[in-house]
Amino acid sequence: MKIGALFRLAVIVLLGLFLARPDWFEWLFAPLTRNGQAAIYTQNSLLNLTLNHLMIVAAATLAGTIVAISLAILVTRPAGREFLPLSRSLANAGQTFPPVAVLALAVPVLGFGTAPTLLALFLYGLLPIFENSLTGLGSVSPAVQEAARGTGMTDSQRLLRVELPLALPTILAGIRISAVISMGTATIGSTVAASTLGETIIAGLINSNLAFVAQGALVVGALAIIVNDGFVGVERHFSRYRQDQR
């Protein structure tokens, strides 16, 4: 087994053990505490925080994927090309405002909790998915599209059976980037009472407890590694499919 695969397996196993039995790792975090502070965060279940964190990131990434791919499809059709500058501006707008600013603006309207966090992550993750979708759809060979037309495929059939499958590796790369960015960015959601792993980090900062900060940061980092590697594996699978079709 390759070293990289062993490392990923070790990350998954250690993360699972830590979330299931964090008390087993108390000895590891104890040196980061002082004046008798608790070494393990117990105000909320780390497993519950992790699951909530993942659900928020997944929901925001899914919504961003649907909107970004839909916009990319629209502007790569002859009838929608004139909307490309507007669509690109909309996708860029999410990166223009920092997520913290989006949270501050959204809370008066949406209230505290998960909703403003979802909005911030959705807007922040649009750009990489949109740009990669544009690149993927634009890279489909005209000869392949012409061959599809020659078989009698309709525009919808060409999109679903030819263009999207061939563009999928590039689109997935954009989704991967968006998901990994959101994994870290979601921690700020706890500043507006969203249940994320940022809760442990904020608690650690407030109480000057580095153990809590380390726990939140390490779990988020491990999740980012796992998500990134999962997407990379799927990308490779579809890249082989794309090569086979050429």
mmCIF file of N, CA and C in Angstrom, residues 13 23 72 115 142 145 149 152 181 211:
data_model
loop_
_atom_site.group_PDB
_atom_site.id
_atom_site.type_symbol
_atom_site.label_atom_id
_atom_site.label_comp_id
_atom_site.label_asym_id
_atom_site.label_seq_id
_atom_site.Cartn_x
_atom_site.Cartn_y
_atom_site.Cartn_z
ATOM 1 N N VAL A 13 -9.065 6.755 10.456
ATOM 2 C CA VAL A 13 -9.168 5.939 11.671
ATOM 3 C C VAL A 13 -9.026 6.801 12.924
ATOM 4 N N ASP A 23 -12.193 11.138 25.080
ATOM 5 C CA ASP A 23 -11.503 11.021 26.367
ATOM 6 C C ASP A 23 -10.220 10.192 26.262
ATOM 7 N N ALA A 72 -23.598 28.093 -15.844
ATOM 8 C CA ALA A 72 -22.596 27.744 -16.857
ATOM 9 C C ALA A 72 -23.250 27.136 -18.092
ATOM 10 N N ALA A 115 -28.929 29.521 8.993
ATOM 11 C CA ALA A 115 -29.310 30.178 7.733
ATOM 12 C C ALA A 115 -28.261 31.176 7.233
ATOM 13 N N PRO A 142 -15.422 20.315 -30.582
ATOM 14 C CA PRO A 142 -16.496 20.537 -31.568
ATOM 15 C C PRO A 142 -16.733 19.305 -32.427
ATOM 16 N N GLN A 145 -19.044 17.074 -30.534
ATOM 17 C CA GLN A 145 -20.405 17.602 -30.577
ATOM 18 C C GLN A 145 -21.042 17.385 -31.953
ATOM 19 N N ARG A 149 -24.396 15.270 -32.961
ATOM 20 C CA ARG A 149 -25.497 15.775 -33.800
ATOM 21 C C ARG A 149 -25.776 14.812 -34.946
ATOM 22 N N GLY A 152 -28.176 12.088 -34.431
ATOM 23 C CA GLY A 152 -29.574 12.466 -34.242
ATOM 24 C C GLY A 152 -29.919 12.918 -32.836
ATOM 25 N N ILE A 181 -12.776 24.733 0.741
ATOM 26 C CA ILE A 181 -12.780 26.093 1.270
ATOM 27 C C ILE A 181 -13.904 26.264 2.295
ATOM 28 N N ALA A 211 -6.053 23.749 23.921
ATOM 29 C CA ALA A 211 -6.507 22.384 23.653
ATOM 30 C C ALA A 211 -7.800 22.402 22.863
#
